[in-house]
Short mmCIF file of C-alpha atoms and ligand atoms in Angstrom, two decimals:
data_model
loop_
_atom_site.label_atom_id
_atom_site.label_comp_id
_atom_site.label_asym_id
_atom_site.label_seq_id
_atom_site.Cartn_x
_atom_site.Cartn_y
_atom_site.Cartn_z
CA MET A 1 43.75 15.21 -86.88
CA ASN A 2 42.53 12.12 -88.69
CA GLU A 3 39.01 12.64 -90.05
CA PHE A 4 37.97 9.23 -88.68
CA GLU A 5 38.34 10.67 -85.18
CA ASN A 6 35.43 13.07 -85.74
CA PHE A 7 32.78 10.39 -86.21
CA GLY A 8 32.57 9.31 -82.58
CA LEU A 9 33.67 5.74 -83.28
CA HIS A 10 34.81 3.63 -80.31
CA GLU A 11 38.43 4.42 -79.42
CA HIS A 12 39.49 0.76 -79.77
CA VAL A 13 37.94 0.61 -83.22
CA LEU A 14 39.80 3.81 -84.14
CA ARG A 15 43.03 2.16 -83.07
CA ALA A 16 42.35 -0.68 -85.51
CA VAL A 17 41.56 1.86 -88.27
CA LYS A 18 44.98 3.39 -87.63
CA ASP A 19 46.58 -0.06 -87.82
CA ALA A 20 44.86 -0.62 -91.15
CA GLY A 21 46.56 2.55 -92.41
CA PHE A 22 43.35 4.31 -93.48
CA LYS A 23 44.28 7.98 -93.69
CA GLU A 24 40.86 9.42 -94.51
CA PRO A 25 37.34 8.02 -94.94
CA SER A 26 36.13 7.04 -98.40
CA PRO A 27 33.01 8.89 -99.68
CA ILE A 28 30.63 6.13 -98.59
CA GLN A 29 32.25 5.99 -95.17
CA ARG A 30 31.91 9.75 -94.80
CA ASP A 31 28.20 9.50 -95.66
CA ILE A 32 27.14 6.28 -93.95
CA ILE A 33 29.08 6.17 -90.68
CA PRO A 34 27.26 9.12 -89.01
CA VAL A 35 23.84 7.77 -90.09
CA ILE A 36 24.55 4.32 -88.68
CA LEU A 37 25.88 5.79 -85.44
CA SER A 38 22.65 7.80 -85.11
CA GLY A 39 20.77 4.49 -85.02
CA ARG A 40 18.91 4.93 -88.30
CA ASP A 41 18.26 2.25 -90.94
CA VAL A 42 20.23 2.78 -94.14
CA VAL A 43 20.05 1.80 -97.79
CA GLY A 44 23.53 2.16 -99.26
CA GLN A 45 24.09 1.99 -102.98
CA ALA A 46 27.75 1.14 -103.37
CA GLN A 47 29.97 -1.43 -104.96
CA THR A 48 32.90 -3.38 -103.66
CA GLY A 49 36.06 -1.35 -103.81
CA THR A 50 34.41 1.74 -102.33
CA GLY A 51 35.24 0.83 -98.75
CA LYS A 52 31.69 -0.26 -97.97
CA THR A 53 32.73 -3.07 -95.62
CA ALA A 54 34.46 -0.63 -93.29
CA ALA A 55 31.57 1.82 -93.80
CA PHE A 56 29.15 -0.50 -92.02
CA SER A 57 31.65 -2.42 -89.86
CA LEU A 58 33.28 0.50 -88.07
CA PRO A 59 30.08 2.04 -86.62
CA ALA A 60 28.45 -1.34 -85.99
CA LEU A 61 31.49 -2.62 -84.08
CA SER A 62 31.63 0.64 -82.13
CA MET A 63 28.01 0.19 -81.04
CA ILE A 64 28.41 -3.34 -79.64
CA ASN A 65 27.97 -3.69 -75.90
CA THR A 66 30.74 -6.12 -75.01
CA ALA A 67 29.28 -6.71 -71.54
CA GLN A 68 26.23 -8.24 -73.15
CA LYS A 69 26.11 -11.88 -74.23
CA GLY A 70 24.89 -13.19 -77.56
CA VAL A 71 25.20 -12.23 -81.21
CA GLN A 72 24.69 -8.51 -81.72
CA ILE A 73 25.65 -8.05 -85.37
CA LEU A 74 24.51 -10.22 -88.25
CA VAL A 75 25.95 -9.72 -91.74
CA ILE A 76 24.31 -11.64 -94.59
CA THR A 77 26.31 -11.89 -97.77
CA PRO A 78 25.87 -13.93 -100.97
CA THR A 79 29.06 -15.99 -101.22
CA ARG A 80 31.39 -17.88 -98.94
CA GLU A 81 34.39 -15.92 -100.22
CA LEU A 82 32.74 -12.64 -99.38
CA ALA A 83 31.64 -13.94 -95.97
CA THR A 84 35.22 -14.92 -95.15
CA GLN A 85 36.56 -11.59 -96.38
CA ILE A 86 34.07 -9.54 -94.36
CA SER A 87 34.60 -11.70 -91.32
CA ASP A 88 38.38 -11.16 -91.52
CA GLU A 89 37.92 -7.42 -91.87
CA MET A 90 35.48 -7.24 -88.96
CA TYR A 91 37.78 -9.35 -86.84
CA SER A 92 40.67 -6.96 -87.40
CA PHE A 93 38.57 -3.84 -86.75
CA GLY A 94 37.07 -5.41 -83.63
CA ARG A 95 40.11 -7.07 -82.13
CA TYR A 96 40.98 -4.36 -79.61
CA ARG A 97 37.40 -4.55 -78.36
CA ASN A 98 37.81 -8.31 -78.01
CA ILE A 99 34.95 -8.89 -80.39
CA HIS A 100 34.49 -12.46 -81.62
CA THR A 101 33.44 -13.11 -85.17
CA VAL A 102 32.08 -16.35 -86.64
CA THR A 103 31.60 -17.17 -90.31
CA VAL A 104 28.62 -19.34 -91.21
CA TYR A 105 28.36 -20.92 -94.65
CA GLY A 106 27.44 -24.14 -96.36
CA GLY A 107 29.97 -26.89 -96.96
CA SER A 108 31.50 -26.84 -93.49
CA SER A 109 30.40 -28.41 -90.20
CA TYR A 110 27.09 -27.25 -88.66
CA SER A 111 28.05 -28.29 -85.17
CA ARG A 112 31.35 -26.42 -85.25
CA GLN A 113 29.66 -23.22 -86.42
CA LEU A 114 26.96 -23.60 -83.73
CA LYS A 115 29.56 -24.24 -81.07
CA LEU A 116 31.55 -21.15 -82.03
CA ILE A 117 28.38 -19.03 -81.87
CA GLU A 118 27.47 -20.47 -78.46
CA GLN A 119 30.97 -19.83 -77.17
CA GLY A 120 30.25 -16.10 -77.32
CA ALA A 121 30.37 -14.74 -80.84
CA ASN A 122 29.35 -11.09 -81.05
CA VAL A 123 29.30 -11.02 -84.84
CA VAL A 124 28.00 -13.62 -87.29
CA VAL A 125 28.79 -13.27 -90.99
CA ALA A 126 26.66 -15.72 -92.95
CA THR A 127 25.53 -16.85 -96.37
CA PRO A 128 21.72 -17.08 -96.64
CA GLY A 129 21.24 -20.84 -97.17
CA ARG A 130 23.20 -22.05 -94.16
CA LEU A 131 21.90 -19.27 -91.94
CA LEU A 132 18.32 -20.18 -92.77
CA ASP A 133 19.03 -23.87 -92.07
CA LEU A 134 20.41 -22.94 -88.66
CA LEU A 135 17.46 -20.68 -87.88
CA LYS A 136 14.98 -23.37 -88.93
CA SER A 137 16.74 -26.01 -86.83
CA ASN A 138 15.92 -23.95 -83.69
CA LYS A 139 19.41 -24.66 -82.45
CA LEU A 140 20.43 -21.02 -82.53
CA TYR A 141 19.12 -20.29 -79.06
CA GLY A 142 18.55 -16.59 -78.24
CA PHE A 143 19.70 -15.35 -81.64
CA GLU A 144 18.68 -11.69 -81.46
CA PRO A 145 21.04 -9.50 -83.48
CA LYS A 146 20.50 -5.78 -82.91
CA ILE A 147 22.23 -4.72 -86.11
CA VAL A 148 21.58 -6.60 -89.34
CA ILE A 149 23.48 -5.88 -92.54
CA LEU A 150 22.35 -7.29 -95.86
CA ASP A 151 25.31 -6.99 -98.18
CA GLU A 152 25.27 -7.17 -102.01
CA ALA A 153 21.48 -7.45 -102.09
CA ASP A 154 21.30 -7.32 -105.91
CA GLU A 155 23.61 -10.29 -106.10
CA MET A 156 21.33 -12.19 -103.68
CA LEU A 157 18.52 -11.47 -106.10
CA ASP A 158 20.54 -12.73 -109.10
CA MET A 159 21.50 -15.88 -107.23
CA GLY A 160 17.90 -16.62 -106.32
CA PHE A 161 18.30 -16.00 -102.57
CA LEU A 162 15.46 -13.53 -102.15
CA ASP A 163 13.01 -16.08 -100.69
CA ASP A 164 15.68 -17.20 -98.21
CA ILE A 165 16.28 -13.57 -97.24
CA GLU A 166 12.57 -13.01 -96.60
CA ALA A 167 12.45 -16.20 -94.52
CA ILE A 168 15.50 -15.10 -92.51
CA PHE A 169 14.00 -11.70 -91.74
CA ALA A 170 10.78 -13.39 -90.64
CA ARG A 171 12.81 -15.28 -88.03
CA ILE A 172 14.83 -12.46 -86.48
CA PRO A 173 13.52 -9.81 -84.06
CA LYS A 174 11.85 -6.71 -85.51
CA GLU A 175 13.58 -4.53 -82.91
CA ARG A 176 16.79 -3.98 -84.83
CA GLN A 177 18.75 -1.54 -86.94
CA THR A 178 18.97 -2.74 -90.54
CA MET A 179 21.29 -1.83 -93.41
CA LEU A 180 20.88 -2.90 -96.99
CA LEU A 181 23.81 -2.53 -99.38
CA SER A 182 23.55 -3.05 -103.09
CA ALA A 183 25.51 -2.01 -106.19
CA THR A 184 22.33 -1.56 -108.19
CA MET A 185 18.73 -0.99 -107.16
CA PRO A 186 16.41 -3.16 -109.26
CA GLU A 187 12.70 -3.10 -108.37
CA PRO A 188 12.66 -6.31 -106.28
CA ILE A 189 15.45 -4.87 -104.10
CA LYS A 190 13.59 -1.60 -103.62
CA ALA A 191 10.52 -3.63 -102.63
CA LEU A 192 12.58 -5.75 -100.24
CA ALA A 193 14.06 -2.60 -98.70
CA LYS A 194 10.54 -1.32 -98.03
CA ARG A 195 9.63 -4.53 -96.21
CA ILE A 196 12.70 -5.01 -94.04
CA LEU A 197 13.82 -1.44 -93.31
CA ASN A 198 12.20 1.21 -91.22
CA ASN A 199 12.27 4.77 -92.62
CA PRO A 200 15.79 4.34 -93.99
CA ALA A 201 18.25 7.03 -95.00
CA PHE A 202 19.44 6.60 -98.58
CA VAL A 203 23.14 6.92 -99.33
CA SER A 204 24.53 6.49 -102.81
CA VAL A 205 28.11 6.69 -103.98
CA THR A 206 27.49 5.36 -107.46
CA PRO A 207 29.03 8.33 -109.32
CA GLN A 208 32.38 7.90 -107.59
CA ASN A 209 32.62 4.15 -107.73
CA ALA A 210 33.66 1.48 -110.19
CA THR A 211 31.29 2.52 -112.97
CA THR A 212 32.95 5.84 -113.45
CA ASN A 213 36.05 5.20 -111.43
CA THR A 214 38.70 7.12 -113.34
CA ASP A 215 41.30 4.84 -111.82
CA ILE A 216 40.00 2.07 -114.10
CA GLU A 217 40.94 2.46 -117.71
CA GLN A 218 38.28 0.63 -119.69
CA GLN A 219 39.19 -0.74 -123.10
CA TYR A 220 37.81 -3.11 -125.69
CA TYR A 221 39.33 -5.11 -128.51
CA ILE A 222 37.27 -6.25 -131.48
CA ILE A 223 38.18 -9.74 -132.55
CA GLU A 224 36.76 -12.71 -134.40
CA GLU A 225 35.15 -15.43 -132.29
CA TYR A 226 37.97 -17.92 -132.94
CA GLU A 227 40.64 -15.41 -131.86
CA ARG A 228 39.75 -15.19 -128.16
CA ASP A 229 42.56 -17.45 -126.88
CA ASP A 230 45.21 -15.88 -129.09
CA ALA A 231 44.01 -12.42 -128.08
CA ILE A 232 44.23 -13.17 -124.36
CA ILE A 233 47.67 -14.72 -124.70
CA ARG A 234 49.00 -11.83 -126.77
CA LEU A 235 47.56 -9.27 -124.35
CA LEU A 236 48.99 -11.06 -121.33
CA GLU A 237 52.37 -11.09 -123.05
CA THR A 238 52.20 -7.43 -124.02
CA LEU A 239 50.74 -5.97 -120.86
CA ASP A 240 52.54 -8.31 -118.47
CA PRO A 241 50.04 -7.70 -115.61
CA GLN A 242 51.20 -7.87 -112.04
CA LYS A 243 48.00 -9.80 -111.29
CA SER A 244 45.02 -10.37 -113.52
CA ILE A 245 41.62 -12.01 -113.53
CA ILE A 246 40.14 -13.41 -116.72
CA PHE A 247 36.36 -13.75 -116.57
CA CYS A 248 34.65 -16.49 -118.53
CA ARG A 249 30.98 -17.34 -118.78
CA THR A 250 31.03 -21.03 -117.92
CA LYS A 251 32.96 -23.41 -115.72
CA LYS A 252 33.87 -25.45 -118.79
CA GLU A 253 35.33 -22.40 -120.47
CA VAL A 254 37.27 -21.55 -117.29
CA ASP A 255 38.81 -25.03 -117.21
CA ARG A 256 39.64 -25.05 -120.91
CA LEU A 257 41.24 -21.60 -120.95
CA GLY A 258 43.07 -22.30 -117.67
CA THR A 259 44.64 -25.42 -119.16
CA LYS A 260 45.61 -23.54 -122.31
CA LEU A 261 47.24 -20.68 -120.39
CA ILE A 262 49.20 -23.09 -118.21
CA ALA A 263 50.37 -24.90 -121.34
CA SER A 264 51.44 -21.52 -122.75
CA GLY A 265 53.61 -20.89 -119.70
CA PHE A 266 51.43 -18.55 -117.62
CA ILE A 267 51.29 -19.09 -113.87
CA THR A 268 47.58 -19.66 -113.70
CA LYS A 269 44.85 -21.24 -111.59
CA THR A 270 41.12 -21.52 -112.07
CA LEU A 271 38.21 -20.65 -109.80
CA HIS A 272 34.60 -21.73 -110.23
CA GLY A 273 31.59 -22.92 -108.32
CA ASP A 274 32.12 -26.64 -108.95
CA MET A 275 35.30 -26.63 -106.90
CA GLU A 276 35.23 -27.70 -103.25
CA GLN A 277 35.47 -24.90 -100.70
CA PRO A 278 38.99 -25.74 -99.40
CA GLN A 279 40.22 -25.90 -102.98
CA ARG A 280 38.71 -22.47 -103.73
CA GLU A 281 40.26 -21.00 -100.63
CA GLU A 282 43.61 -22.44 -101.61
CA VAL A 283 43.39 -20.83 -105.07
CA ILE A 284 42.45 -17.42 -103.63
CA LYS A 285 45.27 -17.69 -101.13
CA SER A 286 47.85 -18.44 -103.80
CA PHE A 287 46.53 -15.54 -105.89
CA ARG A 288 46.65 -13.22 -102.91
CA ASN A 289 50.20 -14.11 -101.88
CA GLY A 290 51.52 -14.01 -105.45
CA ASP A 291 52.19 -17.72 -106.09
CA ILE A 292 50.06 -17.31 -109.19
CA ASP A 293 49.48 -14.12 -111.15
CA THR A 294 46.64 -15.10 -113.49
CA LEU A 295 43.26 -16.26 -112.27
CA VAL A 296 40.64 -17.61 -114.69
CA ALA A 297 37.22 -17.41 -113.03
CA THR A 298 33.46 -17.32 -113.35
CA ASP A 299 31.52 -14.31 -112.06
CA VAL A 300 30.07 -16.03 -109.04
CA ALA A 301 33.32 -17.55 -107.82
CA ALA A 302 35.21 -14.25 -108.02
CA ARG A 303 32.36 -12.21 -106.61
CA GLY A 304 33.63 -9.62 -104.15
CA LEU A 305 37.18 -10.92 -104.42
CA ASN A 306 39.36 -8.32 -102.78
CA VAL A 307 42.99 -8.58 -103.85
CA LYS A 308 44.72 -5.24 -103.94
CA GLU A 309 47.34 -5.85 -106.64
CA ILE A 310 44.96 -6.87 -109.44
CA THR A 311 46.14 -4.58 -112.25
CA HIS A 312 44.06 -6.06 -115.09
CA VAL A 313 40.59 -7.53 -115.48
CA PHE A 314 39.85 -9.32 -118.75
CA ASN A 315 36.40 -10.12 -120.03
CA TYR A 316 37.17 -13.15 -122.20
CA HIS A 317 33.51 -12.96 -123.13
CA MET A 318 31.23 -9.99 -122.65
CA PRO A 319 29.40 -10.12 -119.35
CA PHE A 320 25.66 -10.79 -119.62
CA ASP A 321 24.51 -7.54 -118.03
CA PRO A 322 25.69 -4.14 -116.80
CA GLU A 323 25.73 -5.33 -113.18
CA SER A 324 28.20 -8.09 -113.82
CA TYR A 325 30.34 -5.73 -115.92
CA VAL A 326 30.51 -3.37 -112.97
CA HIS A 327 31.23 -6.16 -110.50
CA ARG A 328 33.91 -7.66 -112.70
CA ILE A 329 35.83 -4.47 -113.40
CA GLY A 330 35.57 -3.52 -109.73
CA ARG A 331 38.12 -6.27 -108.98
CA THR A 332 40.82 -3.86 -110.14
CA ALA A 333 41.81 -0.35 -109.02
CA ARG A 334 41.09 -1.20 -105.42
CA ALA A 335 42.08 0.92 -102.46
CA GLY A 336 43.16 3.89 -104.57
CA GLN A 337 45.29 1.95 -107.06
CA LYS A 338 45.07 2.11 -110.87
CA GLY A 339 43.75 -0.68 -113.07
CA THR A 340 42.74 -1.65 -116.58
CA ALA A 341 39.57 -3.46 -117.61
CA ILE A 342 39.67 -5.12 -121.02
CA THR A 343 36.73 -6.60 -122.91
CA LEU A 344 37.07 -8.86 -125.93
CA LEU A 345 34.14 -8.68 -128.30
CA THR A 346 33.15 -9.69 -131.79
CA PRO A 347 31.60 -7.09 -134.13
CA ILE A 348 28.14 -8.55 -133.46
CA GLU A 349 28.61 -7.92 -129.74
CA TYR A 350 29.55 -4.28 -130.21
CA HIS A 351 26.04 -2.98 -129.66
CA SER A 352 25.63 -4.97 -126.45
CA LEU A 353 28.80 -3.42 -125.09
CA GLN A 354 27.58 0.04 -126.05
CA ARG A 355 24.36 -0.67 -124.15
CA ILE A 356 26.27 -1.74 -121.08
CA ALA A 357 28.51 1.34 -121.31
CA LYS A 358 25.46 3.57 -121.56
CA THR A 359 23.69 1.92 -118.64
CA VAL A 360 26.64 2.21 -116.32
CA GLY A 361 27.58 5.65 -117.64
CA THR A 362 31.10 4.77 -118.60
CA LYS A 363 33.43 5.39 -121.51
CA LEU A 364 35.43 2.65 -123.20
CA THR A 365 38.31 3.08 -125.62
CA GLN A 366 38.90 0.82 -128.58
CA LYS A 367 42.39 -0.66 -128.86
CA GLN A 368 44.26 -2.86 -131.32
CA ILE A 369 46.14 -5.98 -130.35
CA PRO A 370 49.84 -5.64 -131.26
CA THR A 371 50.91 -7.71 -134.26
CA LEU A 372 53.56 -10.39 -134.02
CA PHE A 373 55.82 -8.05 -135.93
CA GLU A 374 55.33 -5.27 -133.36
CA MET A 375 55.79 -7.74 -130.53
CA LYS A 376 59.06 -8.98 -131.98
CA ALA A 377 60.30 -5.42 -132.47
CA ASN A 378 59.36 -4.71 -128.89
CA ASN A 379 61.07 -7.87 -127.68
CA VAL A 380 64.24 -6.79 -129.45
CA LYS A 381 64.13 -3.43 -127.68
CA LYS A 382 63.49 -5.08 -124.32
CA LEU A 383 66.28 -7.58 -124.89
CA ALA A 384 68.71 -4.81 -125.80
CA GLN A 385 67.71 -2.94 -122.63
CA ASN A 386 68.14 -6.08 -120.53
CA ILE A 387 71.57 -6.73 -121.99
CA LEU A 388 72.60 -3.14 -121.26
CA SER A 389 71.50 -3.34 -117.66
CA ALA A 390 72.63 -6.94 -116.94
CA ASN A 391 75.33 -7.68 -114.39
CA ILE A 392 78.19 -9.83 -115.59
CA ASP A 393 78.30 -13.27 -114.02
CA THR A 394 81.75 -14.78 -113.34
CA THR A 395 80.69 -17.99 -115.10
CA ALA A 396 79.92 -15.90 -118.21
CA ALA A 397 83.48 -14.63 -118.25
CA GLN A 398 84.78 -18.21 -117.98
CA ILE A 399 82.56 -19.33 -120.86
CA VAL A 400 83.69 -16.41 -123.07
CA ASN A 401 87.34 -17.26 -122.34
CA GLU A 402 86.67 -20.84 -123.35
CA LEU A 403 84.77 -19.83 -126.53
CA GLU A 404 87.39 -17.30 -127.60
CA LYS A 405 89.66 -20.23 -128.39
CA GLU A 406 87.38 -20.99 -131.33
CA LEU A 407 85.31 -17.83 -132.10
CA ASP A 408 85.88 -14.10 -132.11
CA LEU A 409 83.97 -11.88 -129.67
CA ALA A 410 81.39 -10.64 -132.19
CA GLN A 411 80.49 -14.20 -133.17
CA ILE A 412 80.12 -15.16 -129.52
CA ALA A 413 77.82 -12.19 -128.93
CA TYR A 414 75.67 -12.97 -131.99
CA LYS A 415 75.29 -16.59 -130.97
CA ALA A 416 74.50 -15.77 -127.30
CA ILE A 417 71.90 -13.16 -128.31
CA SER A 418 70.34 -15.61 -130.78
CA LEU A 419 69.82 -18.04 -127.91
CA LEU A 420 68.13 -15.30 -125.87
CA ILE A 421 65.92 -14.26 -128.79
CA GLY A 422 64.74 -17.86 -129.07
CA LYS A 423 63.62 -17.75 -125.43
CA ALA A 424 61.90 -14.37 -125.58
CA ASP A 425 60.23 -15.03 -128.90
CA THR A 426 56.51 -14.45 -129.25
CA LYS A 427 54.35 -16.96 -131.06
CA GLY A 428 50.87 -16.88 -132.53
CA PRO A 429 49.32 -15.37 -135.65
CA ASN A 430 50.74 -12.12 -137.01
CA SER A 431 47.63 -10.05 -136.57
CA ILE A 432 44.79 -10.71 -134.15
CA GLY A 433 41.53 -8.82 -134.19
CA VAL A 434 39.29 -7.09 -136.66
CA ASP A 435 41.05 -4.09 -138.21
CA SER A 436 39.34 -0.73 -137.93
CA LYS A 437 38.38 -0.53 -141.61
CA THR A 438 36.61 -3.91 -141.60
CA PHE A 439 34.88 -2.96 -138.38
CA GLU A 440 33.77 0.43 -139.74
CA ASN A 441 32.34 -1.31 -142.79
CA TYR A 442 30.52 -3.75 -140.56
CA ILE A 443 29.01 -0.93 -138.51
CA LYS A 444 28.02 0.95 -141.69
CA LYS A 445 26.27 -2.14 -143.03
CA GLU A 446 24.48 -2.65 -139.71
CA ARG A 447 23.37 0.95 -139.72
CA ALA A 448 22.13 0.65 -143.28
CA LYS A 449 20.20 -2.49 -142.33
CA ASP A 450 18.66 -0.67 -139.36
CA ASP A 451 17.67 2.30 -141.53
CA ASP A 452 16.28 -0.10 -144.04
CA LYS A 453 14.22 -1.84 -141.40
CA ARG A 454 12.99 1.44 -139.99
CA ARG A 455 11.83 2.50 -143.40
CA GLY A 456 10.23 -0.86 -144.02
CA GLY A 457 12.73 -1.85 -146.70
CA GLY A 458 13.40 -5.19 -145.06
CA ARG A 459 9.93 -6.48 -145.70
CA PHE A 460 9.63 -4.89 -149.03
CA ARG A 461 12.82 -6.49 -150.16
CA ASN A 462 11.70 -9.94 -149.06
CA LYS A 463 8.51 -9.63 -150.93
CA SER A 464 9.70 -8.16 -154.17
CA ARG A 465 13.27 -9.53 -154.21
CA SER A 466 14.16 -6.15 -155.71
CA SER A 467 17.79 -5.28 -156.39
CA GLY A 468 19.58 -2.67 -154.27
CA LYS A 469 19.00 -0.09 -156.96
CA GLU A 470 15.28 -0.73 -157.21
CA ARG A 471 14.98 -0.77 -153.46
CA GLY A 472 16.55 2.66 -153.23
CA ARG A 473 14.13 3.99 -155.77
CA ASN A 474 11.14 2.45 -154.07
CA GLU A 475 12.14 3.86 -150.71
CA ARG A 476 12.61 7.31 -152.10
CA SER A 477 9.20 7.20 -153.68
CA GLY A 478 7.76 6.12 -150.36
CA GLU A 479 6.37 2.85 -151.67
CA SER A 480 8.14 0.65 -149.22
CA LYS A 481 6.76 2.69 -146.35
CA LYS A 482 3.27 2.24 -147.63
CA SER A 483 3.55 -1.48 -147.92
CA PHE A 484 4.86 -1.63 -144.30
CA GLY A 485 2.27 0.83 -143.01
CA GLY A 486 -0.48 -1.29 -144.44
CA LYS A 487 0.27 -4.01 -141.93
CA LYS A 488 -0.41 -2.35 -138.64
CA GLY A 489 -0.30 -4.06 -135.30
CA ARG A 490 2.97 -5.86 -136.03
P1 AMP B 1 35.42 -2.81 -99.88
O1 AMP B 1 34.69 -1.83 -100.76
O2 AMP B 1 34.84 -2.93 -98.55
O3 AMP B 1 35.54 -4.15 -100.58
O4 AMP B 1 36.92 -2.26 -99.64
C1 AMP B 1 37.90 -2.15 -100.63
C2 AMP B 1 39.31 -2.01 -100.08
O5 AMP B 1 39.55 -0.68 -99.64
C3 AMP B 1 39.63 -2.91 -98.89
O6 AMP B 1 40.87 -3.51 -99.14
C4 AMP B 1 39.73 -1.97 -97.72
O7 AMP B 1 40.65 -2.43 -96.76
C5 AMP B 1 40.19 -0.67 -98.36
N1 AMP B 1 39.71 0.52 -97.66
C6 AMP B 1 38.47 0.72 -97.12
N2 AMP B 1 38.37 1.94 -96.58
C7 AMP B 1 39.55 2.56 -96.79
C8 AMP B 1 40.05 3.86 -96.46
N3 AMP B 1 39.31 4.76 -95.82
N4 AMP B 1 41.33 4.14 -96.81
C9 AMP B 1 42.07 3.24 -97.48
N5 AMP B 1 41.67 1.99 -97.81
C10 AMP B 1 40.41 1.66 -97.48
#
């Protein structure tokens, strides 16, 4: 018997779970579903990719009273993409119960969204800004959701939505069951949870999710600042991802890299917050259905993006904080698949990556970008394999017959293969990245500088302009320490 059947979910919801092909509940589903069905408020610490949408949707949709009019479930989520995704998922889980779902977000018509809600929506999935506008306009007559889900609360905080969230909760009935989901639990979120939830159960699946998800192989490559483009291109050529996302820090960088990748022959599109909503949707659609295989994006635009076949996530630049690292890499290895997360960093950034790795409790492996020489050798191998496994085209036979009038067979083969080599040839500098020896030296120097600072050598040196030798002597005799210690209260 399917484990989902033991929860006491509505039979029509179970039918939709079967349609979705879910064989067994994910850890968060196992933990959260019974608590929600018992009617209790819940704080769930979980990231995208853990099955959290179904974890709150399945019980909530089971609890709806379809005989009753009006909106019964409200989901608040930070981005339009996420709202659409959740809405689609809730629609499919609720369709046998005839549950109507409406998505409410900025950038599309107010009146249409209002009309759809009035026509009998049971579920509203909304972004905070537009929802608050609607609530303030007093046009949402009788809006009394019984179940309210606040999704990706930490992201709301980062995007500056916390005031809007407070204002929304001040405008909806207190008689409700509330769920707060967040990948991380910074103080302001804990404080918010205290204000909007009533004696909540706490469920956390952090150890099993993206941060330590063994399905995501996490790697880093140490490069020089100017090598980022070459590194990405070489890695895309070597790894040949089925689908990949490349994260950049700014919209400008997204546009520039996107243009470069297209010029280099990759089937690429870009995604960032300056693009109009229909354009963004179009890009996500073409990524989802495989018309493009490389997406260059900013964090916000690709937030919560749920495309199953993403095999590789690239951090063109290091993310700013551990949260965005976790969110970014969580785009791969979804729904039980494997994935690789790759971060490009310069030696100076090494310590920041170590900090992130420590915070999220993850292990990253250092890798070297293949040289042009290795790539060419690999291309030769691949080409030989391809020739061995190729089917012979009738036109090829005709051409060989024609050529044999002037060349012998070996010459024909050499010339034909030369043409193919030209096509498969890799370009770019021979070696990309900082070699391990240079990097080790860099780290040693950094460590020495740190030790020096700790011992007070830094100041001493500035003052006395002593040579390395003298400095060593001074430190050993403890003089430098004294001179530092004399200036307390630094
Ligand atoms: P989420 O964490 O909600 O973004 O879900 C990540 C992906 O996992 C979605 O594509 C879901 O359809 C899928 N998923 C959720 N629950 C299960 C499950 N129990 N079995 C298999 N796939 C699931």
